[in-house]
Structures are given as C-alpha cells and as structure tokens.
Amino acid sequence: MLSMQQTIYYISTSPPLSCMCNNFSAKPFGLFSLMDEESMLAKGTDASLASKLYLRCSTHPRFSASPVQQGRGLFTVEHYAGKVEYTTEGMREKNKDELRQDIADLFQTETEVHSFTRLLCEAGLTHRQTRSNSPATLRRNESKRLNTSSVGGQFKAQLLHLMEMLQHTSPHYVRCIKPNDSATARVIDRDRVVEQLRCNGVLQAVQVARAGYPVRMLHEEFISRYTIVAKIGKRSGGINSIYAIVDNCLSHLPIQSSKSTSTMDFTSQCVARGIQLGVTKIFMRSPTFERLESLRREFIAVHQQFIGERLLGYFHRRRYVRYRKAVVAIQRAFRYQRQRTACATSLQAFARMVIARTYYIRLVRSVIYLQGCIRAKQQNAKLKYVLEGSNEDEMEDAWLDDIPETTYSELSPISSSGGDDEDIVRMTYVDGPQYGRASA
C-alpha cells in the first residue's frame, strides 16, 4: 500500500497476517462466511460445517487438517504467533450467540432504564403466552436473523476496523519478554525467549528493516536536515529543491550495487545508492542513512570548530582592547598625578621663596631703620654736648667721661683660622677728628 501511494519500487516483505485475514474473511468461501452460512441454516450441523471447511479452505496456505483431525472434526490455523488447533464441535451454536440490537440500544440509552424495568414487570408470563409459532412468525424471525450479525461477523468487522485504523496511525508497542515459565530468578530459557520474540514480530521486523528501506522522511524534513550535506563542495547557494538536494547528495554516497551507474537515469542511480524518492516521502537504506548522518556530523563539527575559533578570537580581542584601555587610563592617571605633584612642589617652593624674601626684606628694612635711629641719636648727643660745653677742657672731659659708648654689631667675615665666633667692634667717637680711638 505504501509503495503504491509513494509510487516507488519496493519488494514487499510484510508478514502473512494480512494475507491470512483477507483470505479467511473473503466472501463467499472464507472461514467466517462459511460459519455464518452454516449458522443461519435451520438444519445445519457441526459436521457439515467441518466438511465445508475441509472442502473450501484446504487450498489456503495457513489452513491444514490431517486425516486424523478430519475424523475428529478438528483443523489447524497457522497464525502469526504459531499453529493453533480448533474444533468444530459447538462452533455453530457459539457463532449464533448474538445480542439483539433492540436490547443493545435499550442498555445504551440512559433514559430507557425505567422503561426497561416497566416492561419486565408488565410482561411476565403473559408475554410468553402471546408468542406464536406460526410460519409467518418463523419467517420474520429468520429475516431478523439474516439482518443481525453473528459473533464471527462482529469479529470480522472489528478486525477490519482495527486494520483500517492501524493503517492511518504509527503505533508503538511495549512488549514484555518472559524469561522462563517457572518464574525462577536468573534463569533464561533460550527457546522460550526466541519463541516470544518471533510471536511478537521482533525478529521479522528486524528482517523487514534490513531487507527494505527502514528510514522514512518527509521531503521537508530531508531538505532541512541534509541541505548542508548537499552543499559540500558546491559554490552555488540556490539548492532548495528535493531533486537538486538528492542529486548533490548522490555524489557523496557509495554505490550499493555491482551495476554500472554511468548509463543509469536519476531514479536508477538513487536505487543503486539506497534511496527511493516518493511523492511526499523519501526512503533510505540503513547504510545510506548512516553515511548521510556521518557527513552531516562532520560538516557540523568543522563549522562548530570554525565558529568556536571565531568566537574565541572575538572574546580575546575584546579582552585585549579592554586591557589596553585600562592600561592607557592607568598611565594617564599616573602622568596626571605626577604632573600634579610637580606643580604642587613648584607652588610650594615659590610660596616658601615669597615668604623668605618678604621676611628678608622686612629684616633689612628693620636693620636700616635701627641703624638710622642709632646714627641720629649719636649725632643728637654730639650736638648737645657741643652746645652745652663752656670751654675746651670741660668739653673734652665731659666728652671723654660722660658721653656713653655706642656699640655696633656686625657680622664679620670668618677668620682665616676657621673660627665661627663674631667679632664685636666698639668705636668711641670723641669731639674732633683727632680724638678717635677704637677698642675691641
């Protein structure tokens, strides 16, 4: 069914369950049809049912009945899980065990519960007495029986509904494997485990996956996943079609057949490399899928390394620029502090110079002022004695005895002997230039 929908060449390896169900449920000589037919006959028996089954189903590959089984009314059906033996004894009555539709509708309708109870109370024995055994009633019952479905018919309808549902879904199963029948710990019965795996379809599913195309993808998924593989070694960037991507991917895939691909068309080259291109899906064998995944991983790894190197270089450049700016800022701050310290030192030296110079000028002015005052006092005293003296002797005696001595202190140069003491020169002035003497 899938190969017909996708228009691909595919050797079907599906299990025989579908074939068995189709043959047994076919009309008019299927197993279920023969059972329904025999059940509807008023004179039908289990023996006649067994004879019809042996006659009509003997050619079925999954149906078998040995002479011993035919003598006992038995037959064997080879199911997917294994062979199962059935008996026709009581099969006809069990197949007629049907449920009336009106009763089923009555129980399914919640509002009819009280009506059903009232019918049970009112009918009683009178309802049984009113039943008629006329031929018309029998024919009516027979027509109702034809319209109602038997157990086998219901089973067939449910089975067909289930198969139709499974065709539109992707079911997943969780299967438990029983290691042994004795429930003993750490004991594995190999034959029992293999039988369970075979019955569950695990072994055959593996065979189907290995023989066919187990990997299936939609065209959009294949394009989004393997476009990077198709662009390996290609400089053109306009690869967006499924056919272009598959054509470019073929050059990276090994040939899985011994035939020459030089004269093959596009479809044959795809088949030779394990690819089937459907209408909406693309099918791949396991080696092809693994090769594409390997190329994809290599491409991603190379570009991851490339991106990692670029990111690492970007981060290092940013850190280098940040460090360089920090170093420049530190140097600028250091130079500024050094210049500021030099300016402060210059200002302090200038301030000290101004203070010292001001003090020196004041000191010189004070000394000059004191010297002027002392000279003025000396001249005034000299003039006073000159004016008050009466004669030369008195004036001379007064001058020599009464005039106080005046002392001048100066810093004398250092003597040649290296002494640091100051020399005090005392000058005594006497009236007249001829009477001057000095004392030390």
CSV table of C-alpha atoms in Angstrom, one decimal:
chain,number,residue,atom,x,y,z
A,1,MET,CA,0.0,0.0,0.0
A,2,LEU,CA,2.8,2.4,0.9
A,3,SER,CA,4.7,1.6,-2.2
A,4,MET,CA,1.6,2.3,-4.3
A,5,GLN,CA,1.0,5.6,-2.6
A,6,GLN,CA,4.5,6.8,-3.0
A,7,THR,CA,5.0,5.3,-6.5
A,8,ILE,CA,8.3,3.6,-5.6
A,9,TYR,CA,9.7,0.2,-6.5
A,10,TYR,CA,9.6,-1.9,-3.3
A,11,ILE,CA,9.7,-5.6,-2.7
A,12,SER,CA,7.0,-6.3,-0.1
A,13,THR,CA,8.3,-8.3,2.9
A,14,SER,CA,5.1,-7.8,5.0
A,15,PRO,CA,4.2,-10.7,7.4
A,16,PRO,CA,1.5,-13.2,6.2
A,17,LEU,CA,-1.0,-11.9,8.8
A,18,SER,CA,-2.7,-9.5,6.3
A,19,CYS,CA,-2.9,-12.3,3.7
A,20,MET,CA,-4.4,-14.7,6.2
A,21,CYS,CA,-7.0,-12.2,7.4
A,22,ASN,CA,-8.0,-11.3,3.8
A,23,ASN,CA,-8.5,-14.9,2.7
A,24,PHE,CA,-10.3,-16.0,5.8
A,25,SER,CA,-12.6,-13.0,5.8
A,26,ALA,CA,-13.3,-13.2,2.0
A,27,LYS,CA,-16.7,-13.9,0.6
A,28,PRO,CA,-18.3,-16.3,-0.2
A,29,PHE,CA,-15.9,-19.1,0.8
A,30,GLY,CA,-14.0,-17.6,3.6
A,31,LEU,CA,-13.9,-19.2,7.0
A,32,PHE,CA,-16.1,-16.6,8.6
A,33,SER,CA,-18.5,-16.6,5.7
A,34,LEU,CA,-18.9,-20.4,5.9
A,35,MET,CA,-19.5,-20.2,9.6
A,36,ASP,CA,-22.2,-17.6,9.2
A,37,GLU,CA,-23.8,-19.6,6.4
A,38,GLU,CA,-24.0,-22.8,8.4
A,39,SER,CA,-25.3,-20.9,11.4
A,40,MET,CA,-28.2,-19.5,9.5
A,41,LEU,CA,-29.4,-22.9,8.2
A,42,ALA,CA,-32.1,-24.5,10.3
A,43,LYS,CA,-30.7,-28.0,9.7
A,44,GLY,CA,-27.1,-27.0,9.9
A,45,THR,CA,-24.7,-29.2,12.0
A,46,ASP,CA,-21.1,-29.1,13.2
A,47,ALA,CA,-20.2,-32.0,10.9
A,48,SER,CA,-21.5,-30.2,7.8
A,49,LEU,CA,-19.6,-27.1,8.8
A,50,ALA,CA,-16.4,-29.2,9.2
A,51,SER,CA,-17.0,-30.7,5.7
A,52,LYS,CA,-17.4,-27.3,4.1
A,53,LEU,CA,-14.2,-26.0,5.8
A,54,TYR,CA,-12.2,-29.0,4.7
A,55,LEU,CA,-13.5,-28.6,1.1
A,56,ARG,CA,-13.3,-24.8,0.7
A,57,CYS,CA,-10.2,-23.9,2.8
A,58,SER,CA,-7.9,-26.8,2.1
A,59,THR,CA,-6.1,-24.7,-0.5
A,60,HIS,CA,-5.3,-22.0,1.9
A,61,PRO,CA,-1.6,-22.0,2.9
A,62,ARG,CA,-2.4,-21.3,6.6
A,63,PHE,CA,-5.1,-23.9,6.9
A,64,SER,CA,-4.4,-27.6,7.4
A,65,ALA,CA,-6.3,-30.7,8.6
A,66,SER,CA,-4.8,-34.1,8.8
A,67,PRO,CA,-7.0,-37.2,8.2
A,68,VAL,CA,-7.0,-37.8,12.0
A,69,GLN,CA,-8.1,-34.3,12.6
A,70,GLN,CA,-10.8,-34.6,9.9
A,71,GLY,CA,-12.2,-37.7,11.6
A,72,ARG,CA,-12.5,-35.8,14.9
A,73,GLY,CA,-13.8,-32.6,13.4
A,74,LEU,CA,-10.5,-30.6,14.0
A,75,PHE,CA,-8.4,-28.2,11.9
A,76,THR,CA,-5.3,-26.2,12.4
A,77,VAL,CA,-4.7,-22.5,11.5
A,78,GLU,CA,-1.1,-21.2,11.3
A,79,HIS,CA,-1.3,-17.8,13.0
A,80,TYR,CA,1.4,-15.2,13.1
A,81,ALA,CA,2.4,-16.4,16.6
A,82,GLY,CA,2.2,-20.1,15.7
A,83,LYS,CA,-0.1,-23.0,14.9
A,84,VAL,CA,-3.4,-23.3,16.8
A,85,GLU,CA,-5.8,-26.3,16.6
A,86,TYR,CA,-9.5,-25.6,16.6
A,87,THR,CA,-12.6,-27.9,16.9
A,88,THR,CA,-15.9,-27.5,15.1
A,89,GLU,CA,-17.9,-29.0,18.0
A,90,GLY,CA,-20.2,-26.3,19.3
A,91,MET,CA,-18.8,-23.7,16.9
A,92,ARG,CA,-22.1,-23.2,15.2
A,93,GLU,CA,-24.0,-22.6,18.4
A,94,LYS,CA,-21.3,-20.2,19.7
A,95,ASN,CA,-21.4,-18.3,16.4
A,96,LYS,CA,-25.2,-17.9,16.8
A,97,ASP,CA,-24.8,-16.4,20.3
A,98,GLU,CA,-25.8,-12.9,19.2
A,99,LEU,CA,-27.2,-9.9,21.0
A,100,ARG,CA,-30.4,-8.4,19.8
A,101,GLN,CA,-30.0,-4.8,18.5
A,102,ASP,CA,-33.0,-3.5,20.4
A,103,ILE,CA,-31.7,-4.8,23.7
A,104,ALA,CA,-28.3,-3.2,23.0
A,105,ASP,CA,-29.9,0.1,22.1
A,106,LEU,CA,-32.0,-0.2,25.3
A,107,PHE,CA,-29.0,-0.5,27.5
A,108,GLN,CA,-27.0,2.1,25.7
A,109,THR,CA,-29.8,4.7,26.1
A,110,GLU,CA,-29.8,6.0,29.7
A,111,THR,CA,-33.3,7.4,29.5
A,112,GLU,CA,-34.8,3.9,28.8
A,113,VAL,CA,-33.8,2.4,32.1
A,114,HIS,CA,-37.2,3.0,33.7
A,115,SER,CA,-39.0,1.8,30.5
A,116,PHE,CA,-37.0,-1.4,30.6
A,117,THR,CA,-37.9,-2.0,34.2
A,118,ARG,CA,-41.6,-1.4,33.5
A,119,LEU,CA,-41.5,-3.9,30.6
A,120,LEU,CA,-40.0,-6.5,32.9
A,121,CYS,CA,-42.8,-6.1,35.4
A,122,GLU,CA,-45.7,-5.8,33.0
A,123,ALA,CA,-44.8,-8.6,30.6
A,124,GLY,CA,-44.3,-11.5,32.9
A,125,LEU,CA,-45.8,-14.8,31.8
A,126,THR,CA,-48.5,-13.3,29.6
A,127,HIS,CA,-45.8,-12.1,27.1
A,128,ARG,CA,-44.6,-15.7,26.7
A,129,GLN,CA,-48.1,-17.0,26.1
A,130,THR,CA,-48.8,-14.5,23.3
A,131,ARG,CA,-45.9,-15.7,21.2
A,132,SER,CA,-47.0,-17.5,18.2
A,133,ASN,CA,-45.3,-20.4,16.4
A,134,SER,CA,-46.9,-19.6,13.1
A,135,PRO,CA,-44.9,-19.9,9.8
A,136,ALA,CA,-45.1,-16.1,9.4
A,137,THR,CA,-43.5,-15.5,12.8
A,138,LEU,CA,-40.8,-18.1,11.9
A,139,ARG,CA,-40.1,-16.3,8.6
A,140,ARG,CA,-40.0,-13.0,10.3
A,141,ASN,CA,-37.5,-14.3,12.9
A,142,GLU,CA,-35.5,-15.8,10.1
A,143,SER,CA,-35.3,-12.5,8.3
A,144,LYS,CA,-34.2,-10.8,11.5
A,145,ARG,CA,-31.6,-13.4,12.0
A,146,LEU,CA,-30.3,-12.7,8.5
A,147,ASN,CA,-30.1,-9.0,9.2
A,148,THR,CA,-28.3,-9.4,12.5
A,149,SER,CA,-24.6,-10.2,12.6
A,150,SER,CA,-23.2,-13.3,14.3
A,151,VAL,CA,-20.2,-13.5,16.6
A,152,GLY,CA,-17.9,-14.2,13.7
A,153,GLY,CA,-19.3,-11.4,11.7
A,154,GLN,CA,-18.8,-9.0,14.5
A,155,PHE,CA,-15.3,-10.2,15.0
A,156,LYS,CA,-14.5,-9.8,11.3
A,157,ALA,CA,-16.0,-6.2,11.3
A,158,GLN,CA,-14.0,-5.3,14.4
A,159,LEU,CA,-10.8,-6.8,12.8
A,160,LEU,CA,-11.3,-4.9,9.6
A,161,HIS,CA,-11.9,-1.7,11.5
A,162,LEU,CA,-8.8,-2.3,13.6
A,163,MET,CA,-6.7,-2.9,10.5
A,164,GLU,CA,-8.0,0.3,8.8
A,165,MET,CA,-7.2,2.2,11.9
A,166,LEU,CA,-3.7,0.9,12.1
A,167,GLN,CA,-3.1,1.9,8.5
A,168,HIS,CA,-3.7,5.5,9.4
A,169,THR,CA,-1.5,5.5,12.6
A,170,SER,CA,2.0,4.8,13.7
A,171,PRO,CA,1.5,2.5,16.7
A,172,HIS,CA,4.2,1.8,19.2
A,173,TYR,CA,4.2,-1.3,21.5
A,174,VAL,CA,5.8,-2.2,24.7
A,175,ARG,CA,6.4,-5.9,24.8
A,176,CYS,CA,7.5,-7.8,27.9
A,177,ILE,CA,9.6,-11.0,27.4
A,178,LYS,CA,9.1,-13.8,30.0
A,179,PRO,CA,12.5,-15.5,30.6
A,180,ASN,CA,11.0,-18.8,31.8
A,181,ASP,CA,7.7,-20.4,32.6
A,182,SER,CA,8.7,-21.3,36.2
A,183,ALA,CA,9.2,-17.7,37.3
A,184,THR,CA,12.7,-18.5,38.5
A,185,ALA,CA,15.2,-15.8,39.0
A,186,ARG,CA,18.3,-15.6,36.8
A,187,VAL,CA,17.1,-18.4,34.5
A,188,ILE,CA,16.6,-17.7,30.8
A,189,ASP,CA,15.0,-20.3,28.6
A,190,ARG,CA,16.5,-19.5,25.2
A,191,ASP,CA,13.9,-21.4,23.1
A,192,ARG,CA,11.1,-19.7,25.1
A,193,VAL,CA,12.6,-16.3,24.6
A,194,VAL,CA,13.1,-16.8,20.9
A,195,GLU,CA,9.6,-18.1,20.5
A,196,GLN,CA,8.2,-14.9,22.2
A,197,LEU,CA,10.4,-12.7,20.0
A,198,ARG,CA,9.1,-14.5,17.0
A,199,CYS,CA,5.5,-14.3,18.1
A,200,ASN,CA,5.8,-10.6,18.9
A,201,GLY,CA,7.2,-10.0,15.5
A,202,VAL,CA,10.6,-8.6,16.6
A,203,LEU,CA,12.7,-10.9,14.5
A,204,GLN,CA,10.6,-10.4,11.4
A,205,ALA,CA,10.6,-6.7,12.0
A,206,VAL,CA,14.3,-6.7,12.0
A,207,GLN,CA,14.4,-8.7,8.8
A,208,VAL,CA,12.0,-6.3,7.2
A,209,ALA,CA,14.0,-3.3,8.3
A,210,ARG,CA,17.2,-4.9,7.0
A,211,ALA,CA,15.7,-6.0,3.7
A,212,GLY,CA,13.8,-2.8,2.9
A,213,TYR,CA,14.0,0.9,3.5
A,214,PRO,CA,13.6,1.4,7.2
A,215,VAL,CA,14.4,5.1,7.2
A,216,ARG,CA,11.5,7.3,6.0
A,217,MET,CA,11.4,11.0,6.0
A,218,LEU,CA,9.1,13.7,4.6
A,219,HIS,CA,10.6,15.9,1.9
A,220,GLU,CA,10.6,19.0,4.1
A,221,GLU,CA,12.4,17.1,6.9
A,222,PHE,CA,15.0,15.8,4.4
A,223,ILE,CA,15.6,19.3,3.0
A,224,SER,CA,16.0,20.9,6.4
A,225,ARG,CA,18.3,18.1,7.6
A,226,TYR,CA,20.6,17.4,4.6
A,227,THR,CA,20.8,20.6,2.7
A,228,ILE,CA,24.2,21.2,4.3
A,229,VAL,CA,25.4,17.9,3.0
A,230,ALA,CA,24.3,18.7,-0.5
A,231,LYS,CA,26.2,22.0,-0.4
A,232,ILE,CA,29.5,20.3,0.5
A,233,GLY,CA,31.9,21.2,-2.3
A,234,LYS,CA,29.3,23.3,-4.1
A,235,ARG,CA,29.7,27.0,-4.6
A,236,SER,CA,26.2,27.7,-5.8
A,237,GLY,CA,23.8,28.6,-3.0
A,238,GLY,CA,20.4,28.1,-4.8
A,239,ILE,CA,19.9,24.4,-3.7
A,240,ASN,CA,16.4,24.2,-2.3
A,241,SER,CA,14.6,21.5,-4.4
A,242,ILE,CA,14.3,17.9,-3.2
A,243,TYR,CA,15.6,16.6,-6.5
A,244,ALA,CA,18.6,19.0,-6.5
A,245,ILE,CA,19.5,18.1,-2.9
A,246,VAL,CA,19.2,14.4,-3.6
A,247,ASP,CA,21.2,14.8,-6.8
A,248,ASN,CA,24.0,16.6,-5.0
A,249,CYS,CA,23.9,14.0,-2.2
A,250,LEU,CA,24.4,11.1,-4.6
A,251,SER,CA,28.0,12.2,-5.2
A,252,HIS,CA,28.8,11.6,-1.6
A,253,LEU,CA,27.1,8.2,-1.3
A,254,PRO,CA,28.7,4.8,-2.2
A,255,ILE,CA,27.2,2.5,-4.8
A,256,GLN,CA,25.5,-0.5,-3.2
A,257,SER,CA,25.1,-2.5,-6.4
A,258,SER,CA,27.5,-4.0,-8.8
A,259,LYS,CA,25.9,-2.4,-11.9
A,260,SER,CA,27.5,0.5,-13.7
A,261,THR,CA,25.8,3.8,-13.0
A,262,SER,CA,27.2,5.7,-15.9
A,263,THR,CA,24.2,5.0,-18.2
A,264,MET,CA,21.6,5.0,-15.5
A,265,ASP,CA,18.9,7.6,-15.1
A,266,PHE,CA,18.3,9.6,-12.0
A,267,THR,CA,15.9,7.1,-10.4
A,268,SER,CA,18.2,4.1,-11.1
A,269,GLN,CA,21.1,6.0,-9.6
A,270,CYS,CA,19.0,6.7,-6.5
A,271,VAL,CA,18.1,3.0,-6.2
A,272,ALA,CA,21.7,2.0,-6.7
A,273,ARG,CA,22.7,4.2,-3.7
A,274,GLY,CA,19.9,3.1,-1.5
A,275,ILE,CA,17.5,6.0,-1.9
A,276,GLN,CA,13.8,5.9,-3.1
A,277,LEU,CA,12.2,9.2,-3.8
A,278,GLY,CA,8.4,9.1,-3.3
A,279,VAL,CA,5.7,11.7,-3.8
A,280,THR,CA,5.7,13.0,-0.2
A,281,LYS,CA,8.4,10.9,1.5
A,282,ILE,CA,11.9,9.7,0.8
A,283,PHE,CA,13.1,6.2,1.7
A,284,MET,CA,16.6,5.3,2.6
A,285,ARG,CA,18.5,2.1,3.5
A,286,SER,CA,20.5,2.0,6.7
A,287,PRO,CA,24.0,2.4,5.1
A,288,THR,CA,22.8,5.4,3.1
A,289,PHE,CA,21.2,7.0,6.2
A,290,GLU,CA,24.4,6.3,8.2
A,291,ARG,CA,26.6,7.8,5.5
A,292,LEU,CA,24.5,11.0,5.3
A,293,GLU,CA,24.4,11.3,9.1
A,294,SER,CA,28.2,10.9,9.2
A,295,LEU,CA,28.7,13.6,6.5
A,296,ARG,CA,26.3,15.8,8.4
A,297,ARG,CA,28.1,15.3,11.7
A,298,GLU,CA,31.5,16.0,10.0
A,299,PHE,CA,30.2,19.2,8.5
A,300,ILE,CA,28.7,20.4,11.7
A,301,ALA,CA,31.9,19.5,13.6
A,302,VAL,CA,34.1,21.5,11.2
A,303,HIS,CA,31.8,24.5,11.3
A,304,GLN,CA,31.5,24.2,15.1
A,305,GLN,CA,35.2,24.4,15.3
A,306,PHE,CA,35.3,27.4,12.9
A,307,ILE,CA,32.6,29.2,14.9
A,308,GLY,CA,34.4,28.3,18.2
A,309,GLU,CA,37.7,29.8,16.9
A,310,ARG,CA,36.0,32.9,15.7
A,311,LEU,CA,34.1,33.4,19.0
A,312,LEU,CA,37.3,32.7,20.9
A,313,GLY,CA,39.2,35.3,18.8
A,314,TYR,CA,36.4,37.8,19.3
A,315,PHE,CA,36.4,37.3,23.1
A,316,HIS,CA,40.2,37.6,23.2
A,317,ARG,CA,40.2,40.8,21.1
A,318,ARG,CA,37.5,42.3,23.3
A,319,ARG,CA,39.6,41.5,26.4
A,320,TYR,CA,42.8,42.8,24.8
A,321,VAL,CA,41.0,46.1,23.9
A,322,ARG,CA,39.6,46.3,27.4
A,323,TYR,CA,43.0,45.7,29.0
A,324,ARG,CA,44.7,48.2,26.6
A,325,LYS,CA,42.1,50.9,27.5
A,326,ALA,CA,42.7,50.1,31.2
A,327,VAL,CA,46.5,50.4,30.8
A,328,VAL,CA,46.1,53.7,28.9
A,329,ALA,CA,43.8,55.0,31.6
A,330,ILE,CA,46.2,54.0,34.4
A,331,GLN,CA,49.1,55.6,32.5
A,332,ARG,CA,47.1,58.8,32.0
A,333,ALA,CA,46.2,58.9,35.7
A,334,PHE,CA,49.8,58.3,36.7
A,335,ARG,CA,51.1,61.1,34.5
A,336,TYR,CA,48.4,63.4,35.7
A,337,GLN,CA,49.3,62.6,39.3
A,338,ARG,CA,53.0,63.1,38.6
A,339,GLN,CA,52.4,66.4,36.9
A,340,ARG,CA,50.1,67.5,39.7
A,341,THR,CA,52.8,66.6,42.3
A,342,ALA,CA,55.4,68.6,40.3
A,343,CYS,CA,53.1,71.6,40.1
A,344,ALA,CA,52.4,71.3,43.8
A,345,THR,CA,56.1,71.2,44.6
A,346,SER,CA,56.8,74.2,42.4
A,347,LEU,CA,54.0,76.1,44.1
A,348,GLN,CA,55.3,75.2,47.5
A,349,ALA,CA,58.8,76.3,46.5
A,350,PHE,CA,57.5,79.6,45.2
A,351,ALA,CA,55.5,80.2,48.3
A,352,ARG,CA,58.5,79.5,50.5
A,353,MET,CA,60.6,81.8,48.4
A,354,VAL,CA,58.0,84.6,48.7
A,355,ILE,CA,57.8,84.1,52.4
A,356,ALA,CA,61.5,84.1,52.9
A,357,ARG,CA,62.0,87.1,50.6
A,358,THR,CA,59.4,89.0,52.4
A,359,TYR,CA,61.0,88.2,55.7
A,360,TYR,CA,64.4,89.1,54.4
A,361,ILE,CA,63.2,92.5,53.1
A,362,ARG,CA,61.5,93.3,56.4
A,363,LEU,CA,64.6,92.3,58.2
A,364,VAL,CA,66.8,94.5,56.0
A,365,ARG,CA,64.5,97.4,56.4
A,366,SER,CA,64.4,97.0,60.2
A,367,VAL,CA,68.2,96.9,60.3
A,368,ILE,CA,68.5,100.0,58.2
A,369,TYR,CA,65.9,101.7,60.3
A,370,LEU,CA,67.7,100.8,63.5
A,371,GLN,CA,71.0,101.9,62.1
A,372,GLY,CA,69.4,105.3,61.1
A,373,CYS,CA,67.9,105.6,64.6
A,374,ILE,CA,71.3,104.9,66.2
A,375,ARG,CA,73.2,107.3,64.0
A,376,ALA,CA,70.6,110.0,64.6
A,377,LYS,CA,70.8,109.5,68.4
A,378,GLN,CA,74.6,109.7,68.2
A,379,GLN,CA,74.5,112.9,66.2
A,380,ASN,CA,72.0,114.4,68.6
A,381,ALA,CA,74.1,113.6,71.6
A,382,LYS,CA,77.2,115.0,70.0
A,383,LEU,CA,75.4,118.2,69.1
A,384,LYS,CA,74.0,118.6,72.6
A,385,TYR,CA,77.4,118.4,74.3
A,386,VAL,CA,78.9,120.8,71.8
A,387,LEU,CA,76.3,123.4,72.6
A,388,GLU,CA,76.4,122.9,76.3
A,389,GLY,CA,80.2,122.9,76.8
A,390,SER,CA,81.9,126.2,78.1
A,391,ASN,CA,85.4,125.5,77.4
A,392,GLU,CA,87.5,123.0,75.7
A,393,ASP,CA,88.7,121.2,78.8
A,394,GLU,CA,85.3,120.8,80.2
A,395,MET,CA,84.0,119.9,76.9
A,396,GLU,CA,86.9,117.4,76.5
A,397,ASP,CA,86.4,116.0,80.0
A,398,ALA,CA,82.7,115.8,79.5
A,399,TRP,CA,83.2,114.3,76.2
A,400,LEU,CA,85.6,111.7,77.4
A,401,ASP,CA,83.9,110.9,80.7
A,402,ASP,CA,80.2,111.5,80.4
A,403,ILE,CA,79.3,110.5,76.9
A,404,PRO,CA,78.2,106.9,76.8
A,405,GLU,CA,79.8,104.5,74.5
A,406,THR,CA,77.9,103.3,71.5
A,407,THR,CA,78.4,99.7,70.3
A,408,TYR,CA,77.8,98.5,66.7
A,409,SER,CA,77.5,94.8,66.0
A,410,GLU,CA,78.1,93.4,62.5
A,411,LEU,CA,78.8,90.0,61.1
A,412,SER,CA,82.5,90.0,60.4
A,413,PRO,CA,83.9,87.6,57.9
A,414,ILE,CA,85.2,84.2,59.0
A,415,SER,CA,88.8,84.5,60.0
A,416,SER,CA,91.5,82.5,58.3
A,417,SER,CA,91.8,80.3,61.3
A,418,GLY,CA,88.3,78.9,60.7
A,419,GLY,CA,86.7,80.3,63.8
A,420,ASP,CA,82.9,80.8,63.9
A,421,ASP,CA,82.8,83.5,66.6
A,422,GLU,CA,81.6,87.0,65.9
A,423,ASP,CA,84.0,90.0,66.4
A,424,ILE,CA,82.5,92.9,68.3
A,425,VAL,CA,83.9,96.2,67.3
A,426,ARG,CA,83.4,99.1,69.7
A,427,MET,CA,84.0,102.6,68.3
A,428,THR,CA,84.2,105.6,70.6
A,429,TYR,CA,83.9,109.0,69.0
A,430,VAL,CA,85.4,112.0,70.6
A,431,ASP,CA,84.8,115.5,69.7
A,432,GLY,CA,87.1,116.3,66.9
A,433,PRO,CA,88.5,114.1,64.3
A,434,GLN,CA,91.9,113.9,66.1
A,435,TYR,CA,90.5,112.1,69.1
A,436,GLY,CA,89.1,108.9,67.8
A,437,ARG,CA,90.1,105.5,69.3
A,438,ALA,CA,88.8,102.1,68.9
A,439,SER,CA,88.6,99.3,71.5
A,440,ALA,CA,88.0,95.7,70.8
